[in-house]
XYZ file of C-alpha atoms in Angstrom:
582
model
C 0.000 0.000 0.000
C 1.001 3.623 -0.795
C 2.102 5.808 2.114
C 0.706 9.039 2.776
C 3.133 11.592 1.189
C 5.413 14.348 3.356
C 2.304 16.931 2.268
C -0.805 15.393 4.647
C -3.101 16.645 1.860
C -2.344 14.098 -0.794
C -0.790 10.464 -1.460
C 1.810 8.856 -3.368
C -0.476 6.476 -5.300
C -0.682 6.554 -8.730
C -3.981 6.858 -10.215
C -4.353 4.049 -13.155
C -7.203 5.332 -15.699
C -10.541 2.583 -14.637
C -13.165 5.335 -14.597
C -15.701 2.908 -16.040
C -19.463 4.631 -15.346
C -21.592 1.408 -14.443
C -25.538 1.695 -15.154
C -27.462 -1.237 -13.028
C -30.565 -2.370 -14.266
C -32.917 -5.088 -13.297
C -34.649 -6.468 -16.749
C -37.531 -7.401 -14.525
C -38.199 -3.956 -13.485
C -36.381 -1.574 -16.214
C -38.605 -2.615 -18.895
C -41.873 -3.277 -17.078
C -44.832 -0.528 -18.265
C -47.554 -2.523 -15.791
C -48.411 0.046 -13.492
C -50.928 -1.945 -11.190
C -48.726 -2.803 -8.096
C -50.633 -4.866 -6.213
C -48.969 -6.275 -3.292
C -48.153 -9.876 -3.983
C -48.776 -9.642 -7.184
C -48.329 -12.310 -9.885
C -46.836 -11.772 -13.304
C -49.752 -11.818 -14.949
C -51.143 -8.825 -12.800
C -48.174 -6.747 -12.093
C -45.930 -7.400 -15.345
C -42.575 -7.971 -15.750
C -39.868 -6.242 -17.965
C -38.313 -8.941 -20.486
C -34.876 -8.684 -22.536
C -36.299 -7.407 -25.393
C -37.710 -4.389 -23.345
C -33.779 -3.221 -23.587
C -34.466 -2.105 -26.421
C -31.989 -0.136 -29.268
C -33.775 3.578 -27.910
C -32.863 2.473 -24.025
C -29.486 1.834 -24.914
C -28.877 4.996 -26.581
C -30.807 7.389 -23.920
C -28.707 5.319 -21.401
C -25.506 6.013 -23.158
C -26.069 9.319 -23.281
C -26.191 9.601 -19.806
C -21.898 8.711 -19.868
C -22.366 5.039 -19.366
C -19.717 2.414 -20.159
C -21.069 -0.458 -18.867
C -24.655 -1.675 -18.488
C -24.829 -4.307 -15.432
C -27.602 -6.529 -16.082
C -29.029 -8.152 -13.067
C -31.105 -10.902 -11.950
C -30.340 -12.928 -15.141
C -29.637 -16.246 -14.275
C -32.783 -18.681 -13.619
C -33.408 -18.523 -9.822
C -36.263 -19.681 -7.944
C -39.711 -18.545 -8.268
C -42.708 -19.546 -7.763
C -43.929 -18.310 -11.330
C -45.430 -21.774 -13.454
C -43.316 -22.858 -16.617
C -44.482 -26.370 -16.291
C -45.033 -26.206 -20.320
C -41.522 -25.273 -20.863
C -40.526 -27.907 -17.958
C -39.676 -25.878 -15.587
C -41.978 -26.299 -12.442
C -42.846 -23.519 -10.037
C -40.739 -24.044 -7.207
C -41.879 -24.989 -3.255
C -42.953 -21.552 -1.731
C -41.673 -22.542 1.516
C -38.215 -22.092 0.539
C -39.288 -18.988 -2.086
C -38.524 -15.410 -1.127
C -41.068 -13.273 -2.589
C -43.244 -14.354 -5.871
C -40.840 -13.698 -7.987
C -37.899 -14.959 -6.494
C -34.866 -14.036 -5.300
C -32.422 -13.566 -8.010
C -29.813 -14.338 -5.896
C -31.233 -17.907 -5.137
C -30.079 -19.693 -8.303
C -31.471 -22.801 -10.255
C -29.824 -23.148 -12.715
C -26.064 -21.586 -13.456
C -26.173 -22.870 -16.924
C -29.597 -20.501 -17.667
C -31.564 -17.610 -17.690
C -34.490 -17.019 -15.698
C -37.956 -17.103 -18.023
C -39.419 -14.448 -16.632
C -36.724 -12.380 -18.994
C -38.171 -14.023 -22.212
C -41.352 -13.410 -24.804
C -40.745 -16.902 -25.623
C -39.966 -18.789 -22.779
C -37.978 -21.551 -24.939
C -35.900 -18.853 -27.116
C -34.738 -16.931 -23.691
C -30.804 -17.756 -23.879
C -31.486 -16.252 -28.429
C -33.352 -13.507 -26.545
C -30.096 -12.682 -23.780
C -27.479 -13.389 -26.157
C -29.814 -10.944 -28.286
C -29.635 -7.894 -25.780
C -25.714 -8.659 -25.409
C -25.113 -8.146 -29.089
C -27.559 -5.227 -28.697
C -25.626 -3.492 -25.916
C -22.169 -3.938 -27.994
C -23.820 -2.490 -30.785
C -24.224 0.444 -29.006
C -20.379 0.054 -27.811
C -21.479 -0.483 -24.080
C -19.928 -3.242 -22.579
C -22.032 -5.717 -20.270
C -21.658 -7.278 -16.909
C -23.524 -9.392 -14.808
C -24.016 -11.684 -11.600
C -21.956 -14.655 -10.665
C -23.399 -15.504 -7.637
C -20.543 -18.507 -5.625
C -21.832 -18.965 -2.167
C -25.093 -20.233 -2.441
C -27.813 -21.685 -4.871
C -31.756 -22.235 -4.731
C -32.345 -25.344 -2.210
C -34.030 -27.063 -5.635
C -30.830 -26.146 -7.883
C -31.042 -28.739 -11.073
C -29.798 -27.577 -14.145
C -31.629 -28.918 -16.618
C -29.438 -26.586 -19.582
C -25.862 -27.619 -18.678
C -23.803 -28.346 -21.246
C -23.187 -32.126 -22.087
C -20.649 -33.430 -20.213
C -21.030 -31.645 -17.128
C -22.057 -32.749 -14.319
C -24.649 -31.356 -11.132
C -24.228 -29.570 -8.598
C -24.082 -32.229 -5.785
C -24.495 -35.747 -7.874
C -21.425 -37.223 -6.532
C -21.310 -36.213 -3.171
C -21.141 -38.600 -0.001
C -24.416 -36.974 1.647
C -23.541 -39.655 4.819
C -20.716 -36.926 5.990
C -21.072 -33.465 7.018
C -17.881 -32.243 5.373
C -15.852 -34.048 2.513
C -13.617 -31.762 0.136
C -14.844 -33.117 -2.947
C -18.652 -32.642 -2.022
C -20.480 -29.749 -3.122
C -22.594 -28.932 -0.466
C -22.081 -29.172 3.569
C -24.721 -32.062 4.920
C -26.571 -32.374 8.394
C -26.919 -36.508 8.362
C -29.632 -37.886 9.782
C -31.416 -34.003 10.099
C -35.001 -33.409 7.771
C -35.108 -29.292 6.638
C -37.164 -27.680 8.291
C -39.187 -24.469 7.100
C -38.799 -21.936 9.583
C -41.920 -21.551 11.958
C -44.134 -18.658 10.988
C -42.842 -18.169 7.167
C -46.151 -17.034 5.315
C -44.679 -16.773 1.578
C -47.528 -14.934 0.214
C -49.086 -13.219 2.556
C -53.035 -13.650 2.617
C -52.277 -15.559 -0.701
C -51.875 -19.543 -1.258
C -48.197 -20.337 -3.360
C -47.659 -23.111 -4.581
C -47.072 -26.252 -2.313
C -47.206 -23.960 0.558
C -47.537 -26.566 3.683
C -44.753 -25.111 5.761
C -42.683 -28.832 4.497
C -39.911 -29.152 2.219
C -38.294 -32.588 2.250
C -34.703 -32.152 2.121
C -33.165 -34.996 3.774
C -30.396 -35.148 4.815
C -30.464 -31.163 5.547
C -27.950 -28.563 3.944
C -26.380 -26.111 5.682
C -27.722 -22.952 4.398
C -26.257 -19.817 2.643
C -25.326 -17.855 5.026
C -23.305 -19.778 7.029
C -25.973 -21.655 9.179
C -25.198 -25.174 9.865
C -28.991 -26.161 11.350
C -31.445 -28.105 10.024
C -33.743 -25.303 11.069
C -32.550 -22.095 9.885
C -34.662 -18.980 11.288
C -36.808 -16.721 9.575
C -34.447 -13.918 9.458
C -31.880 -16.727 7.824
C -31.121 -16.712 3.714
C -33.156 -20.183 4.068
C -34.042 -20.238 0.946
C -30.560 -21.512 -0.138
C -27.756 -23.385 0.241
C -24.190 -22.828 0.980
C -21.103 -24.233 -1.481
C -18.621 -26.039 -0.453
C -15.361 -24.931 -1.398
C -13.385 -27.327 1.291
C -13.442 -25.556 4.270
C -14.545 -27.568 7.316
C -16.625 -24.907 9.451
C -17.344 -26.970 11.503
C -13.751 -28.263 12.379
C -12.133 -25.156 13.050
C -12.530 -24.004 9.387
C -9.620 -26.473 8.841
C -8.903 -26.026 4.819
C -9.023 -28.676 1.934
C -7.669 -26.860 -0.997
C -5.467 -29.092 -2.634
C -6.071 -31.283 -5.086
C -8.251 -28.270 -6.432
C -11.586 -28.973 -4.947
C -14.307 -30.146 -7.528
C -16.730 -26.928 -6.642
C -13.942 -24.967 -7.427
C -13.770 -26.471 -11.107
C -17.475 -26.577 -11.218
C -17.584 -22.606 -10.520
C -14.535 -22.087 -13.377
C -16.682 -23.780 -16.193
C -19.644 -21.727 -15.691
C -17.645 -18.561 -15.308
C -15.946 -19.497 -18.525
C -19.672 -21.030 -19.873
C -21.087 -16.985 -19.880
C -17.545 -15.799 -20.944
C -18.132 -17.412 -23.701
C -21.315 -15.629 -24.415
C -18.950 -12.540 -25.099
C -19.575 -10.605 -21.249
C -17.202 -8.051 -20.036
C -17.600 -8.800 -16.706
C -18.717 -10.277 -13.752
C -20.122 -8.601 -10.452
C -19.246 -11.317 -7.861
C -22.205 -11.774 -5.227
C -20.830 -12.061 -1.282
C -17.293 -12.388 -2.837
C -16.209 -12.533 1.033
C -17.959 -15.786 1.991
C -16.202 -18.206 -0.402
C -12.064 -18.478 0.293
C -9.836 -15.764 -1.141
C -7.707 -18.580 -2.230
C -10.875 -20.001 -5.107
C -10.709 -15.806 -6.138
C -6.615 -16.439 -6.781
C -7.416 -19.765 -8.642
C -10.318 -18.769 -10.529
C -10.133 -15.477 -11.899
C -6.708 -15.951 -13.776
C -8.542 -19.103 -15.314
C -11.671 -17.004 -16.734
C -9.159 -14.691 -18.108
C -6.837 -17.120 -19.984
C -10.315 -17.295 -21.852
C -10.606 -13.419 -22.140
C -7.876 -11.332 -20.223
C -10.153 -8.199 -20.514
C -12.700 -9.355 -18.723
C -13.512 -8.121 -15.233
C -14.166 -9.034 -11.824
C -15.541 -6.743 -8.990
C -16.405 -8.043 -5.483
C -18.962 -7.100 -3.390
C -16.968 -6.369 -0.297
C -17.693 -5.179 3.522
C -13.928 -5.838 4.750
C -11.843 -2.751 4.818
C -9.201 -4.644 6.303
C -9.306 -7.428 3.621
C -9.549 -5.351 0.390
C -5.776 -5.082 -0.186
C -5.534 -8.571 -0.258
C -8.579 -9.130 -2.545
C -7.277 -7.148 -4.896
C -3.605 -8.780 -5.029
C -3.922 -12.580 -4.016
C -7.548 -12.326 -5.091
C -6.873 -10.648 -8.153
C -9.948 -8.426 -8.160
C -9.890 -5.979 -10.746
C -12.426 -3.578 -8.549
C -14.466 -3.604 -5.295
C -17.274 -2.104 -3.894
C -16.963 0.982 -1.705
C -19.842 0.673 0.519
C -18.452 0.747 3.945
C -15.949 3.571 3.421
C -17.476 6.023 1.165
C -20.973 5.138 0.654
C -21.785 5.147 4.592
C -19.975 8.841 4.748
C -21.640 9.805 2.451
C -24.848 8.658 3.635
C -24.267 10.616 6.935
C -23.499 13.607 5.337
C -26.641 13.404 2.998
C -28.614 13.178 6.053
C -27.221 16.104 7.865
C -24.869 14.082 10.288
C -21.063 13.393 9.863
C -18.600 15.499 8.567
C -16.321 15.622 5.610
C -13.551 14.595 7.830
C -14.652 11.235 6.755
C -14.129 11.527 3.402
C -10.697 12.720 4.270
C -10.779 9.333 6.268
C -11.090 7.491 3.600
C -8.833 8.453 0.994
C -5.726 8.842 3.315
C -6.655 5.431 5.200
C -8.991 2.912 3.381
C -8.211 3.107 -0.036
C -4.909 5.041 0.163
C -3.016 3.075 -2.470
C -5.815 1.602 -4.709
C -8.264 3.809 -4.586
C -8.477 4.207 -8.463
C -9.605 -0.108 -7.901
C -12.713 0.967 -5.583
C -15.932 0.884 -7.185
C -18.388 3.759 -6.096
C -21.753 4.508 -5.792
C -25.027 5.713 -3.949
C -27.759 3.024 -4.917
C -27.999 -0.657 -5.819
C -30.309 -3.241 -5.448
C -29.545 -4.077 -1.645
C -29.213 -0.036 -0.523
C -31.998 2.336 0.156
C -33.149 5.013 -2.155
C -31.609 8.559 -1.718
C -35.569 9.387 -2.577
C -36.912 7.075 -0.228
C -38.130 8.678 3.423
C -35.936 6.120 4.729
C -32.601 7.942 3.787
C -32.546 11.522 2.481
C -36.305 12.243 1.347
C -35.473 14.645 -1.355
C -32.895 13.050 -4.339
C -31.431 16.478 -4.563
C -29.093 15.746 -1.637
C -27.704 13.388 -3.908
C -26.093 16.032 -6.003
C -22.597 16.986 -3.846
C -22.791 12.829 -2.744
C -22.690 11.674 -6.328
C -20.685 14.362 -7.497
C -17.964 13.141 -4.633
C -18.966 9.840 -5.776
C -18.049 10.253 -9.429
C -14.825 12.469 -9.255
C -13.426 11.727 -5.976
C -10.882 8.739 -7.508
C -10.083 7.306 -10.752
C -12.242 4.264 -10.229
C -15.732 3.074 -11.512
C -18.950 5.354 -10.396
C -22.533 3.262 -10.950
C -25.746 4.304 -10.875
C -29.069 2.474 -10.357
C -31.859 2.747 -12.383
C -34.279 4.955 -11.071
C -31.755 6.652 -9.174
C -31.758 9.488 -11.928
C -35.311 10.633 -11.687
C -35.283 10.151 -7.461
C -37.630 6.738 -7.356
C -38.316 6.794 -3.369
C -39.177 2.945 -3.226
C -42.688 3.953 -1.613
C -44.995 1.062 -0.341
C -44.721 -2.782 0.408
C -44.332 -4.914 -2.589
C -45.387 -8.299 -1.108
C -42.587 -10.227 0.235
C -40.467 -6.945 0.281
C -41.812 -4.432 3.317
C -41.862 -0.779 2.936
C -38.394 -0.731 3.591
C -36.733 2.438 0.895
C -35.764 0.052 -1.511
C -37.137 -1.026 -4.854
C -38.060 -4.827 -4.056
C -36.158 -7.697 -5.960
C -38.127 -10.450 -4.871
C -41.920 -9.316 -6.043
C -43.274 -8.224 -9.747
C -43.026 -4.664 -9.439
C -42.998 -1.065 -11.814
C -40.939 1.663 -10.458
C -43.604 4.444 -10.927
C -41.043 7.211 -11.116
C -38.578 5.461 -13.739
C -41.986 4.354 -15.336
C -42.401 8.150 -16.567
C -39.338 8.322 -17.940
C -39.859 4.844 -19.871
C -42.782 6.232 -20.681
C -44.531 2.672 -22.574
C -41.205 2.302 -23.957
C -40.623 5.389 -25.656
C -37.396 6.083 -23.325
C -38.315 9.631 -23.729
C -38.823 10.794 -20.583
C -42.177 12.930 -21.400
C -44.328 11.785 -18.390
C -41.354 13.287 -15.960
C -41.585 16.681 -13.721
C -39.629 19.636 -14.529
C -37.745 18.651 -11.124
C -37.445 14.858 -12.449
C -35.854 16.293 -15.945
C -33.422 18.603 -14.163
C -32.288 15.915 -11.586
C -31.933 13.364 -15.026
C -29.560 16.336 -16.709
C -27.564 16.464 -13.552
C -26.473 12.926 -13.504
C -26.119 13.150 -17.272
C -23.814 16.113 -17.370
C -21.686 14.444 -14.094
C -21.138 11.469 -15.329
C -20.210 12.567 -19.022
C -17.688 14.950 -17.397
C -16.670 11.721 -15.320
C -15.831 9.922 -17.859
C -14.528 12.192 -20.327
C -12.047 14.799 -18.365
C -8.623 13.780 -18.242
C -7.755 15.001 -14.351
C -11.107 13.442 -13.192
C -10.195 9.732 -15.188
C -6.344 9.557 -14.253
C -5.110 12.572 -12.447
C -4.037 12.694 -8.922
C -5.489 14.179 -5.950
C -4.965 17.309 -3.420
C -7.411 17.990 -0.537
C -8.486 21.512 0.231
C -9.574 21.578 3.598
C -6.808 22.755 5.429
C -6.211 25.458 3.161
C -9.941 26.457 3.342
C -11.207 25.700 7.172
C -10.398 28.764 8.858
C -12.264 30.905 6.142
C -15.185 32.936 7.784
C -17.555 31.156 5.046
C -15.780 27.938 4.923
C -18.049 25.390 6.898
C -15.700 22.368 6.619
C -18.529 20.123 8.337
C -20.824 21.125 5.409
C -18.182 21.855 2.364
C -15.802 19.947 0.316
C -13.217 20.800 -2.233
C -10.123 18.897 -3.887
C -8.273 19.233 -6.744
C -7.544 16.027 -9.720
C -5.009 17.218 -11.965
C -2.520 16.007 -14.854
C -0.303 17.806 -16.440
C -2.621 18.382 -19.317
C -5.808 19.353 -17.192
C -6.652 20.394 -13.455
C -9.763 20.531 -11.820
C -11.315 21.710 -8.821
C -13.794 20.395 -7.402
C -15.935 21.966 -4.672
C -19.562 20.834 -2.957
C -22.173 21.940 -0.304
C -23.606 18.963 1.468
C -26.244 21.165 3.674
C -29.504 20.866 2.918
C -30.069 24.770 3.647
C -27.586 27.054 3.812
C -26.027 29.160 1.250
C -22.005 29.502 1.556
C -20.183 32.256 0.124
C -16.677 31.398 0.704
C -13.513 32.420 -1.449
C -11.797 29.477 -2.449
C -8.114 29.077 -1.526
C -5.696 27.135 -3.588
C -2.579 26.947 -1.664
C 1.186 27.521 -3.327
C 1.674 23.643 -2.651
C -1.161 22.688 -4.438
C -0.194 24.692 -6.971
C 2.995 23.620 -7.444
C 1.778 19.872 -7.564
C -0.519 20.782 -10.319
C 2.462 22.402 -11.930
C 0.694 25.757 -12.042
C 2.813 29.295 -11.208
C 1.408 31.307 -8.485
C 2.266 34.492 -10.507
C -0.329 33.259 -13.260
C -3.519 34.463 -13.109
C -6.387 31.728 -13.982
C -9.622 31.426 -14.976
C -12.361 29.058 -13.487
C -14.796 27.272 -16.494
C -17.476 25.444 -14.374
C -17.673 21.989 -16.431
C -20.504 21.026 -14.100
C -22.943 23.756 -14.568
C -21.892 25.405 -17.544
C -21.526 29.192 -17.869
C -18.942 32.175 -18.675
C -15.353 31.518 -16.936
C -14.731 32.950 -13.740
C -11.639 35.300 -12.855
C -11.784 34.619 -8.676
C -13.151 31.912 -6.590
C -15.820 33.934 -4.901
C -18.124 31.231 -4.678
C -22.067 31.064 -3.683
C -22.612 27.725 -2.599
C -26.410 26.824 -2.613
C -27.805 23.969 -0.571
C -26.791 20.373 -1.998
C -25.333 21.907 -4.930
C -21.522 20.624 -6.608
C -19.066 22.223 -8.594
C -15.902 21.187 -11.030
C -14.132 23.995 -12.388
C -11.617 23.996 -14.891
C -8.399 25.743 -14.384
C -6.666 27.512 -17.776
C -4.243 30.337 -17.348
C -5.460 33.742 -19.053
């Protein structure tokens, strides 16, 4: 890792140009014009976006917005307890069921993609491979889900390729650990639903007795080695074994290579094959770092460009993710995103932020994926977190320009979707549900019946859509913002009279070709009028003279250049002015 350098405002590290601008969409939702929402509602009455939703007109309006990469989600066939009996594939239990729908994160079948996704159930790998050629027509790159810990407790693929053989086939089901098996056992134990689970509400799903004959028992996804997980437990699935004994002291079994571990290789390699740029790697934490170092130079002996990014919660394990794990990215949620957070609700301080680019990520920061929604965080919209999706604006801006890494956005994020109401299996909890057919009323206006025209929107909605647009084109396309390095401002700035450092926050990325300041207000309302000070060291390490005089070209907001940095700092607005000598 870098060290801090002698000036206590910047590092040493080197930022490497991955300023990829990730858009996350769930086909299910993104493409769904149903707008009846009933709670617990089946496809049939609520709808359900398909592949071919994505259509040419999406992918332009959502390249327009800056985007690089378009990370589709919930793809692979999970459980559900939707009917394809016609097509062979049988609702599943509802007992072990999250939600109508289905978890996408509760897998059936690695080898295939879920039907929901398809017009015609029995073309729906034509119809993904479709919106994959689709999206690299529009010379977007696409990612999506492996998902390693855990699978649906009926996984059977029934689309593997020939040759390969099931999940679980071969193992000795009479021991509770054996490095060669592929799941962990409980011999002699029946599953047991846990007491109280009511799928569906005031609604019957299918087989719904409170039974599920599993025998013997498998320990279950997240880590809970009981025959009778609770309700609060991922129960609906069941954990991998990738030879370690948790049980026995979480003594390891890594060599020979463990068959789940060549089992997880060939259907990486499987959807590499169907020409994706990259994988999003579900829990990455709760399978062994070692199967990360094993597998991922595998996959790319296939494709080296392809990438990896792990969804991560460690701070003090992400150095060694990315280096024996050989992650290309991971997420930022525990350093940035929860500062971030604070600050958009009116607690915290910026000192955080400092916090985390001189301590977490000091030294691969430009490797830390960024963000302020996804599918498992609340809405900025939602009452839940900030209310209004303006406060979003110095967050994402922060977000976006703070390091040389990837930025994503979530659908709906851009027109301030606030999650409202209880979808069925998920509560009224600020988040758009992934378990229940659903529309997202306020991304619904912009989709407008598939126009992608945004017409149905508010003036507000339109103006918070050009925001993100304009950010995260200036994201990806200014040079100091994609690969320059860093200064922080605060210590110049603190001890101005108008200089709230609790509630403001400016740095500097520069190159030698371009240099940019960038400056935010996270309070919700209070206007700031500071003058901006950019001190001779900062100057220097931009390579700028202090006898120049300089002008200031907001590339944020637009406008006529600026000859001071006399600055009126509205509530939750951002700034990034470029610096150019007169």
């Amino acid at each position: 890792m870098a060290q801090t350098a002698t000036d206590p405002n910047t590092t040493t590290e080197v930022p490497k140009d991955n300023k990829l601008v990730i858009y996350q969409l769930m086909p299910r939702l993104f493409g769904n014009k149903v707008a009846l929402n009933k709670p617990y509602g089946s496809i049939s009455e609520n709808g359900c976006g398909k592949f071919n939703d994505i259509t040419d007109k999406a992918l332009d309006e959502i390249k327009k917005m800056g985007v690089s990469h378009v990370w589709y989600t919930g793809v692979i066939e999970h459980a559900t307890m939707t009917d394809y009996s016609s097509q062979g594939i049988p609702a599943d239990d509802a007992d072990v069921v999250k939600g109508r729908a289905g978890s996408p994160y509760a897998i059936r079948d690695y080898y295939d993609v879920a039907p929901d996704l398809a017009v015609v159930v029995k073309n729906r790998m034509p119809e993904y491979e479709a919106l994959i050629k689709r999206t690299h027509d529009k010379d977007l790159k696409v990612l999506m889900d492996f998902i390693p810990n855990h699978v649906a407790r009926s996984y059977r693929s029934d689309a593997k390729p020939l040759g390969v053989v099931d999940l679980g086939t071969l193992d000795d089901k009479t021991k509770a650990f054996a490095p060669n098996n592929n799941f962990y056992y409980l011999p002699g134990k029946s599953f047991a639903v846990p007491a109280g689970y009511n799928p569906l509400g005031p609604l019957k799903g299918p087989r719904e007795d409170g039974k599920f004959f599993e025998v013997p028992a498998k320990a279950t996804g997240n880590d809970v080695f009981s025959a009778a997980p609770s309700i609060d437990d991922w129960f609906e699935t069941v954990k991998l074994n990738y030879g370690v004994d948790y049980q026995n002291g979480r003594k390891t079994a890594f060599a020979p290579v463990p068959d789940t571990w060549k089992k997880m290789r060939d259907i990486l390699v499987y959807w590499a094959g169907k020409n994706v740029d990259g994988f999003r790697c579900d829990m990455a934490e709760m399978v062994p770092l070692e199967f990360w170092a094993y597998v991922i130079p595998e996959v790319k002996k296939v494709n080296p460009d392809i990438i990896f990014i792990a969804e991560a919660y460690n701070p003090k394990e992400y150095s060694a993710y990315l280096t024996t794990g050989k992650f290309d990215f991971l997420y930022d949620k525990v350093g940035l995103y929860d500062n971030l957070r604070k600050l958009m609700q009116q607690q915290g301080t910026t000192e955080d932020i400092t916090k985390v680019w001189k301590e977490e990520s000091n030294g691969f920061s430009s490797k830390m994926l960024r963000f302020l929604e996804n599918h498992d965080e609340q809405r900025i919209a939602s009452k839940d977190f900030a209310t209004d999706p303006r406060r979003a604006i110095p967050a994402m801006t922060v977000t976006a320009t703070l390091a040389s890494g990837p930025v994503m956005l979530y659908s709906g994020q851009e027109v301030g979707e606030p999650a409202n109401g209880a979808e069925g299996f998920s509560g009224e909890d600020g988040r758009t549900t992934i378990f229940d057919y659903w529309g997202v009323p306020e991304h619904q206006k912009w989709l407008n019946q598939g126009k992608f025209d945004g017409a149905r929107l508010s003036p507000e909605q339109k103006d918070l859509r050009d925001f993100y647009a304009r950010l995260l084109n200036v994201a990806g396309s200014s040079e100091a913002i994609r690969k320059g390095r860093f200064y922080e401002l605060q210590d110049a700035n603190n001890l101005g009279k108008e200089y709230n450092q609790r509630h403001l926050y400016a740095f500097l990325r520069h190159t030698a070709a371009q240099q940019v300041l960038v400056v935010v207000n996270f309070s919700a309302d209070k206007t700031y009028r500071p003058v901006i000070t950019i001190p001779a060291a900062a100057m220097r390490a931009m390579g700028l003279s202090a006898s120049k005089v300089y002008t200031y070209t907001d590339l944020l907001n637009g406008g006529e250049p600026r000859n001071a940095l006399n600055l009126n700092l509205a509530p939750n607005s951002a700034y990034i002015f470029e610096i150019k000598s007169r």
